[in-house]
């Protein structure tokens, strides 16, 4: 943990500091866009490598808390929600005059999806190194959400941050045809694949949480 916590803080800083509009503009002016992007990419990769190494060397026997069986089951059953938001974000054009598809449900589908994904993991994992890692990713996702919301157009802001909040308040309309069954099916397939591969690639078996 002596290296994982500083490594995670470095990873957060590597995303947050260059993401602040004023700092980003100053760095681009000083370095040029190409050098800035190259440096940013190199630092981000270095931060990720450092976090992975620190995570692997951290003591897996340390725990901050012990999640209940209900919390673990809830995390597994709730995972399709962030997956659906992410699928919608990756398959829906963002730069349109009026929000369409997933952007009618929330103005910030991508960052909200990652924040929800990390939060569900935090609810189901209590190991110290796991909590530090996912808390770090949650912090990055929260910063991204705030930044994306701050630069969102007034039309997109009508959708709100929480999914369906704009629709429930009457400020946005729900058009199912802009989302379609294909995205719902893709979400289901992705969820099933992740459930099957999770114990093989990552370790814990999410299906065991449902027993």
PDB file of C-alpha atoms in Angstrom:
ATOM      1  CA  UNK A   1       0.000   0.000   0.000  1.00  0.00           C
ATOM      2  CA  UNK A   2       3.007   2.270   0.492  1.00  0.00           C
ATOM      3  CA  UNK A   3       3.359   2.572  -3.284  1.00  0.00           C
ATOM      4  CA  UNK A   4      -0.222   1.956  -4.432  1.00  0.00           C
ATOM      5  CA  UNK A   5      -1.700   5.039  -2.776  1.00  0.00           C
ATOM      6  CA  UNK A   6       0.920   7.469  -4.200  1.00  0.00           C
ATOM      7  CA  UNK A   7       0.674   5.731  -7.583  1.00  0.00           C
ATOM      8  CA  UNK A   8      -3.109   6.117  -7.581  1.00  0.00           C
ATOM      9  CA  UNK A   9      -2.841   9.783  -6.614  1.00  0.00           C
ATOM     10  CA  UNK A  10      -0.369  10.257  -9.459  1.00  0.00           C
ATOM     11  CA  UNK A  11      -2.806   8.580 -11.861  1.00  0.00           C
ATOM     12  CA  UNK A  12      -5.586  10.901 -10.707  1.00  0.00           C
ATOM     13  CA  UNK A  13      -3.357  13.957 -11.121  1.00  0.00           C
ATOM     14  CA  UNK A  14      -2.244  12.825 -14.588  1.00  0.00           C
ATOM     15  CA  UNK A  15      -5.873  12.991 -15.717  1.00  0.00           C
ATOM     16  CA  UNK A  16      -7.201  15.881 -13.660  1.00  0.00           C
ATOM     17  CA  UNK A  17      -4.431  18.475 -14.017  1.00  0.00           C
ATOM     18  CA  UNK A  18      -4.227  18.415 -17.852  1.00  0.00           C
ATOM     19  CA  UNK A  19      -8.026  18.206 -17.954  1.00  0.00           C
ATOM     20  CA  UNK A  20      -8.551  21.602 -16.331  1.00  0.00           C
ATOM     21  CA  UNK A  21      -9.356  23.874 -19.323  1.00  0.00           C
ATOM     22  CA  UNK A  22      -7.110  26.764 -18.238  1.00  0.00           C
ATOM     23  CA  UNK A  23      -4.143  24.491 -17.511  1.00  0.00           C
ATOM     24  CA  UNK A  24      -4.695  22.493 -20.683  1.00  0.00           C
ATOM     25  CA  UNK A  25      -4.740  25.655 -22.807  1.00  0.00           C
ATOM     26  CA  UNK A  26      -1.570  26.953 -21.160  1.00  0.00           C
ATOM     27  CA  UNK A  27       0.241  23.663 -21.726  1.00  0.00           C
ATOM     28  CA  UNK A  28      -0.828  23.523 -25.370  1.00  0.00           C
ATOM     29  CA  UNK A  29       0.353  27.103 -25.901  1.00  0.00           C
ATOM     30  CA  UNK A  30       3.690  26.322 -24.265  1.00  0.00           C
ATOM     31  CA  UNK A  31       4.361  22.912 -25.812  1.00  0.00           C
ATOM     32  CA  UNK A  32       2.276  22.873 -28.953  1.00  0.00           C
ATOM     33  CA  UNK A  33      -0.644  20.498 -29.440  1.00  0.00           C
ATOM     34  CA  UNK A  34       1.391  17.573 -30.791  1.00  0.00           C
ATOM     35  CA  UNK A  35       4.010  17.631 -28.028  1.00  0.00           C
ATOM     36  CA  UNK A  36       1.319  18.153 -25.402  1.00  0.00           C
ATOM     37  CA  UNK A  37      -0.659  15.134 -26.593  1.00  0.00           C
ATOM     38  CA  UNK A  38       2.488  13.011 -26.795  1.00  0.00           C
ATOM     39  CA  UNK A  39       3.565  14.017 -23.296  1.00  0.00           C
ATOM     40  CA  UNK A  40       0.070  13.542 -21.911  1.00  0.00           C
ATOM     41  CA  UNK A  41      -0.165  10.062 -23.432  1.00  0.00           C
ATOM     42  CA  UNK A  42       3.271   9.072 -22.126  1.00  0.00           C
ATOM     43  CA  UNK A  43       2.510  10.284 -18.598  1.00  0.00           C
ATOM     44  CA  UNK A  44      -0.887   8.548 -18.614  1.00  0.00           C
ATOM     45  CA  UNK A  45       0.654   5.250 -19.712  1.00  0.00           C
ATOM     46  CA  UNK A  46       3.424   5.573 -17.133  1.00  0.00           C
ATOM     47  CA  UNK A  47       0.848   6.262 -14.414  1.00  0.00           C
ATOM     48  CA  UNK A  48      -1.196   3.237 -15.447  1.00  0.00           C
ATOM     49  CA  UNK A  49       1.851   0.956 -15.483  1.00  0.00           C
ATOM     50  CA  UNK A  50       2.873   2.215 -12.050  1.00  0.00           C
ATOM     51  CA  UNK A  51      -0.617   1.592 -10.652  1.00  0.00           C
ATOM     52  CA  UNK A  52      -0.759  -1.937 -12.083  1.00  0.00           C
ATOM     53  CA  UNK A  53       2.678  -2.772 -10.663  1.00  0.00           C
ATOM     54  CA  UNK A  54       1.822  -1.262  -7.275  1.00  0.00           C
ATOM     55  CA  UNK A  55      -1.492  -3.119  -7.187  1.00  0.00           C
ATOM     56  CA  UNK A  56       0.153  -6.452  -7.911  1.00  0.00           C
ATOM     57  CA  UNK A  57       2.748  -5.927  -5.179  1.00  0.00           C
ATOM     58  CA  UNK A  58       0.272  -4.653  -2.558  1.00  0.00           C
ATOM     59  CA  UNK A  59      -0.775  -6.990   0.260  1.00  0.00           C
ATOM     60  CA  UNK A  60      -4.044  -8.719  -0.799  1.00  0.00           C
ATOM     61  CA  UNK A  61      -4.762  -9.652   2.809  1.00  0.00           C
ATOM     62  CA  UNK A  62      -5.593  -6.114   3.956  1.00  0.00           C
ATOM     63  CA  UNK A  63      -9.297  -5.203   4.071  1.00  0.00           C
ATOM     64  CA  UNK A  64     -11.068  -1.890   4.657  1.00  0.00           C
ATOM     65  CA  UNK A  65     -14.520  -3.482   4.984  1.00  0.00           C
ATOM     66  CA  UNK A  66     -16.379  -6.702   4.231  1.00  0.00           C
ATOM     67  CA  UNK A  67     -19.258  -6.279   1.748  1.00  0.00           C
ATOM     68  CA  UNK A  68     -22.480  -8.154   2.407  1.00  0.00           C
ATOM     69  CA  UNK A  69     -23.760 -10.862   0.083  1.00  0.00           C
ATOM     70  CA  UNK A  70     -26.613  -8.538  -0.878  1.00  0.00           C
ATOM     71  CA  UNK A  71     -24.181  -5.800  -1.897  1.00  0.00           C
ATOM     72  CA  UNK A  72     -22.242  -8.215  -4.085  1.00  0.00           C
ATOM     73  CA  UNK A  73     -25.401  -9.513  -5.757  1.00  0.00           C
ATOM     74  CA  UNK A  74     -26.639  -5.955  -6.301  1.00  0.00           C
ATOM     75  CA  UNK A  75     -23.368  -5.037  -7.998  1.00  0.00           C
ATOM     76  CA  UNK A  76     -23.637  -7.949 -10.429  1.00  0.00           C
ATOM     77  CA  UNK A  77     -27.306  -7.345 -11.240  1.00  0.00           C
ATOM     78  CA  UNK A  78     -26.793  -3.595 -11.548  1.00  0.00           C
ATOM     79  CA  UNK A  79     -23.822  -3.815 -13.900  1.00  0.00           C
ATOM     80  CA  UNK A  80     -25.943  -3.789 -17.100  1.00  0.00           C
ATOM     81  CA  UNK A  81     -26.906  -0.173 -16.345  1.00  0.00           C
ATOM     82  CA  UNK A  82     -23.421   1.345 -16.774  1.00  0.00           C
ATOM     83  CA  UNK A  83     -22.784  -1.047 -19.666  1.00  0.00           C
ATOM     84  CA  UNK A  84     -25.929   0.202 -21.407  1.00  0.00           C
ATOM     85  CA  UNK A  85     -24.906   3.827 -20.884  1.00  0.00           C
ATOM     86  CA  UNK A  86     -21.425   3.087 -22.212  1.00  0.00           C
ATOM     87  CA  UNK A  87     -22.747   1.247 -25.272  1.00  0.00           C
ATOM     88  CA  UNK A  88     -25.072   4.160 -25.960  1.00  0.00           C
ATOM     89  CA  UNK A  89     -22.257   6.661 -25.560  1.00  0.00           C
ATOM     90  CA  UNK A  90     -19.921   4.803 -27.926  1.00  0.00           C
ATOM     91  CA  UNK A  91     -22.575   4.331 -30.614  1.00  0.00           C
ATOM     92  CA  UNK A  92     -24.304   7.724 -30.534  1.00  0.00           C
ATOM     93  CA  UNK A  93     -22.915  10.912 -32.129  1.00  0.00           C
ATOM     94  CA  UNK A  94     -22.271  13.476 -29.410  1.00  0.00           C
ATOM     95  CA  UNK A  95     -21.817  16.646 -31.431  1.00  0.00           C
ATOM     96  CA  UNK A  96     -25.342  17.332 -32.613  1.00  0.00           C
ATOM     97  CA  UNK A  97     -27.457  20.461 -32.173  1.00  0.00           C
ATOM     98  CA  UNK A  98     -30.093  18.551 -30.208  1.00  0.00           C
ATOM     99  CA  UNK A  99     -29.361  15.571 -27.942  1.00  0.00           C
ATOM    100  CA  UNK A 100     -30.442  12.236 -29.379  1.00  0.00           C
ATOM    101  CA  UNK A 101     -30.530   8.643 -28.190  1.00  0.00           C
ATOM    102  CA  UNK A 102     -28.643   8.067 -24.955  1.00  0.00           C
ATOM    103  CA  UNK A 103     -28.077  11.824 -24.605  1.00  0.00           C
ATOM    104  CA  UNK A 104     -31.796  12.234 -23.982  1.00  0.00           C
ATOM    105  CA  UNK A 105     -31.432  10.019 -20.908  1.00  0.00           C
ATOM    106  CA  UNK A 106     -28.407  11.829 -19.461  1.00  0.00           C
ATOM    107  CA  UNK A 107     -26.164  14.630 -20.622  1.00  0.00           C
ATOM    108  CA  UNK A 108     -23.047  12.763 -19.505  1.00  0.00           C
ATOM    109  CA  UNK A 109     -23.559   9.060 -20.336  1.00  0.00           C
ATOM    110  CA  UNK A 110     -19.899   8.056 -20.624  1.00  0.00           C
ATOM    111  CA  UNK A 111     -18.529   9.575 -17.430  1.00  0.00           C
ATOM    112  CA  UNK A 112     -21.677   8.637 -15.496  1.00  0.00           C
ATOM    113  CA  UNK A 113     -21.292   5.048 -16.715  1.00  0.00           C
ATOM    114  CA  UNK A 114     -17.695   4.832 -15.484  1.00  0.00           C
ATOM    115  CA  UNK A 115     -18.602   6.465 -12.162  1.00  0.00           C
ATOM    116  CA  UNK A 116     -21.442   3.991 -11.655  1.00  0.00           C
ATOM    117  CA  UNK A 117     -19.231   1.074 -12.715  1.00  0.00           C
ATOM    118  CA  UNK A 118     -16.552   1.988 -10.180  1.00  0.00           C
ATOM    119  CA  UNK A 119     -19.162   2.607  -7.467  1.00  0.00           C
ATOM    120  CA  UNK A 120     -20.677  -0.846  -7.957  1.00  0.00           C
ATOM    121  CA  UNK A 121     -17.228  -2.376  -7.643  1.00  0.00           C
ATOM    122  CA  UNK A 122     -16.580  -0.413  -4.454  1.00  0.00           C
ATOM    123  CA  UNK A 123     -19.854  -1.748  -3.056  1.00  0.00           C
ATOM    124  CA  UNK A 124     -18.866  -5.350  -3.731  1.00  0.00           C
ATOM    125  CA  UNK A 125     -15.125  -5.284  -2.975  1.00  0.00           C
ATOM    126  CA  UNK A 126     -13.587  -4.494   0.393  1.00  0.00           C
ATOM    127  CA  UNK A 127      -9.932  -5.381  -0.080  1.00  0.00           C
ATOM    128  CA  UNK A 128      -7.676  -2.412   0.647  1.00  0.00           C
ATOM    129  CA  UNK A 129      -5.868  -2.484  -2.684  1.00  0.00           C
ATOM    130  CA  UNK A 130      -9.161  -2.907  -4.561  1.00  0.00           C
ATOM    131  CA  UNK A 131     -10.769   0.008  -2.752  1.00  0.00           C
ATOM    132  CA  UNK A 132      -7.797   2.292  -3.411  1.00  0.00           C
ATOM    133  CA  UNK A 133      -7.751   1.374  -7.107  1.00  0.00           C
ATOM    134  CA  UNK A 134     -11.478   1.799  -7.742  1.00  0.00           C
ATOM    135  CA  UNK A 135     -11.690   4.912  -5.569  1.00  0.00           C
ATOM    136  CA  UNK A 136      -9.001   6.424  -7.768  1.00  0.00           C
ATOM    137  CA  UNK A 137     -10.902   5.550 -10.929  1.00  0.00           C
ATOM    138  CA  UNK A 138     -14.098   6.910  -9.374  1.00  0.00           C
ATOM    139  CA  UNK A 139     -12.333  10.206  -8.673  1.00  0.00           C
ATOM    140  CA  UNK A 140     -11.235  10.458 -12.308  1.00  0.00           C
ATOM    141  CA  UNK A 141     -14.748   9.623 -13.508  1.00  0.00           C
ATOM    142  CA  UNK A 142     -16.263  12.232 -11.187  1.00  0.00           C
ATOM    143  CA  UNK A 143     -13.882  14.892 -12.478  1.00  0.00           C
ATOM    144  CA  UNK A 144     -14.743  13.909 -16.053  1.00  0.00           C
ATOM    145  CA  UNK A 145     -18.457  14.096 -15.277  1.00  0.00           C
ATOM    146  CA  UNK A 146     -18.146  17.577 -13.779  1.00  0.00           C
ATOM    147  CA  UNK A 147     -16.024  18.788 -16.692  1.00  0.00           C
ATOM    148  CA  UNK A 148     -18.350  17.343 -19.335  1.00  0.00           C
ATOM    149  CA  UNK A 149     -21.375  18.824 -17.588  1.00  0.00           C
ATOM    150  CA  UNK A 150     -19.724  22.251 -17.383  1.00  0.00           C
ATOM    151  CA  UNK A 151     -19.103  22.357 -21.142  1.00  0.00           C
ATOM    152  CA  UNK A 152     -22.413  20.759 -22.163  1.00  0.00           C
ATOM    153  CA  UNK A 153     -24.717  22.860 -24.305  1.00  0.00           C
ATOM    154  CA  UNK A 154     -27.981  24.193 -22.820  1.00  0.00           C
ATOM    155  CA  UNK A 155     -29.890  21.752 -25.026  1.00  0.00           C
ATOM    156  CA  UNK A 156     -27.973  18.780 -23.650  1.00  0.00           C
ATOM    157  CA  UNK A 157     -28.259  20.029 -20.073  1.00  0.00           C
ATOM    158  CA  UNK A 158     -32.013  19.638 -20.320  1.00  0.00           C
ATOM    159  CA  UNK A 159     -31.403  15.898 -20.011  1.00  0.00           C
ATOM    160  CA  UNK A 160     -29.832  16.320 -16.563  1.00  0.00           C
ATOM    161  CA  UNK A 161     -27.066  14.249 -15.008  1.00  0.00           C
ATOM    162  CA  UNK A 162     -28.995  11.357 -13.476  1.00  0.00           C
ATOM    163  CA  UNK A 163     -30.492   9.065 -16.144  1.00  0.00           C
ATOM    164  CA  UNK A 164     -34.118   9.912 -16.925  1.00  0.00           C
ATOM    165  CA  UNK A 165     -34.072  12.950 -14.603  1.00  0.00           C
ATOM    166  CA  UNK A 166     -34.692  15.379 -17.459  1.00  0.00           C
ATOM    167  CA  UNK A 167     -37.461  13.188 -18.850  1.00  0.00           C
ATOM    168  CA  UNK A 168     -39.185  12.875 -15.470  1.00  0.00           C
ATOM    169  CA  UNK A 169     -39.061  16.656 -15.038  1.00  0.00           C
ATOM    170  CA  UNK A 170     -40.612  17.174 -18.457  1.00  0.00           C
ATOM    171  CA  UNK A 171     -37.545  18.924 -19.867  1.00  0.00           C
ATOM    172  CA  UNK A 172     -36.639  16.104 -22.250  1.00  0.00           C
ATOM    173  CA  UNK A 173     -38.516  13.452 -24.216  1.00  0.00           C
ATOM    174  CA  UNK A 174     -37.796   9.746 -24.501  1.00  0.00           C
ATOM    175  CA  UNK A 175     -37.497   8.394 -28.053  1.00  0.00           C
ATOM    176  CA  UNK A 176     -36.941   4.644 -28.003  1.00  0.00           C
ATOM    177  CA  UNK A 177     -36.346   4.448 -31.748  1.00  0.00           C
ATOM    178  CA  UNK A 178     -33.162   6.506 -31.291  1.00  0.00           C
ATOM    179  CA  UNK A 179     -31.807   3.809 -28.967  1.00  0.00           C
ATOM    180  CA  UNK A 180     -33.314   0.646 -30.388  1.00  0.00           C
ATOM    181  CA  UNK A 181     -33.209  -3.012 -29.443  1.00  0.00           C
ATOM    182  CA  UNK A 182     -29.775  -3.484 -31.001  1.00  0.00           C
ATOM    183  CA  UNK A 183     -28.065  -1.476 -28.249  1.00  0.00           C
ATOM    184  CA  UNK A 184     -30.028  -3.318 -25.591  1.00  0.00           C
ATOM    185  CA  UNK A 185     -29.015  -6.644 -27.126  1.00  0.00           C
ATOM    186  CA  UNK A 186     -25.382  -5.541 -27.371  1.00  0.00           C
ATOM    187  CA  UNK A 187     -25.478  -4.617 -23.680  1.00  0.00           C
ATOM    188  CA  UNK A 188     -26.840  -8.053 -22.758  1.00  0.00           C
ATOM    189  CA  UNK A 189     -24.181  -9.805 -24.839  1.00  0.00           C
ATOM    190  CA  UNK A 190     -21.420  -7.660 -23.343  1.00  0.00           C
ATOM    191  CA  UNK A 191     -22.674  -8.367 -19.808  1.00  0.00           C
ATOM    192  CA  UNK A 192     -22.754 -12.116 -20.482  1.00  0.00           C
ATOM    193  CA  UNK A 193     -19.244 -12.080 -21.961  1.00  0.00           C
ATOM    194  CA  UNK A 194     -17.898 -10.141 -18.983  1.00  0.00           C
ATOM    195  CA  UNK A 195     -19.523 -12.568 -16.551  1.00  0.00           C
ATOM    196  CA  UNK A 196     -17.923 -15.519 -18.326  1.00  0.00           C
ATOM    197  CA  UNK A 197     -14.473 -13.982 -18.798  1.00  0.00           C
ATOM    198  CA  UNK A 198     -14.209 -12.232 -15.442  1.00  0.00           C
ATOM    199  CA  UNK A 199     -13.031 -15.311 -13.469  1.00  0.00           C
ATOM    200  CA  UNK A 200     -10.634 -16.283 -16.251  1.00  0.00           C
ATOM    201  CA  UNK A 201      -9.021 -12.893 -16.837  1.00  0.00           C
ATOM    202  CA  UNK A 202      -9.431 -10.973 -13.580  1.00  0.00           C
ATOM    203  CA  UNK A 203     -10.067 -13.533 -10.841  1.00  0.00           C
ATOM    204  CA  UNK A 204     -13.330 -13.245  -8.876  1.00  0.00           C
ATOM    205  CA  UNK A 205     -16.384 -15.017 -10.304  1.00  0.00           C
ATOM    206  CA  UNK A 206     -19.346 -12.588 -10.293  1.00  0.00           C
ATOM    207  CA  UNK A 207     -21.826 -15.439 -10.785  1.00  0.00           C
ATOM    208  CA  UNK A 208     -20.778 -16.839  -7.410  1.00  0.00           C
ATOM    209  CA  UNK A 209     -22.214 -13.688  -5.815  1.00  0.00           C
ATOM    210  CA  UNK A 210     -25.694 -14.685  -7.002  1.00  0.00           C
ATOM    211  CA  UNK A 211     -25.773 -18.049  -5.215  1.00  0.00           C
TER     212      UNK A 211
END
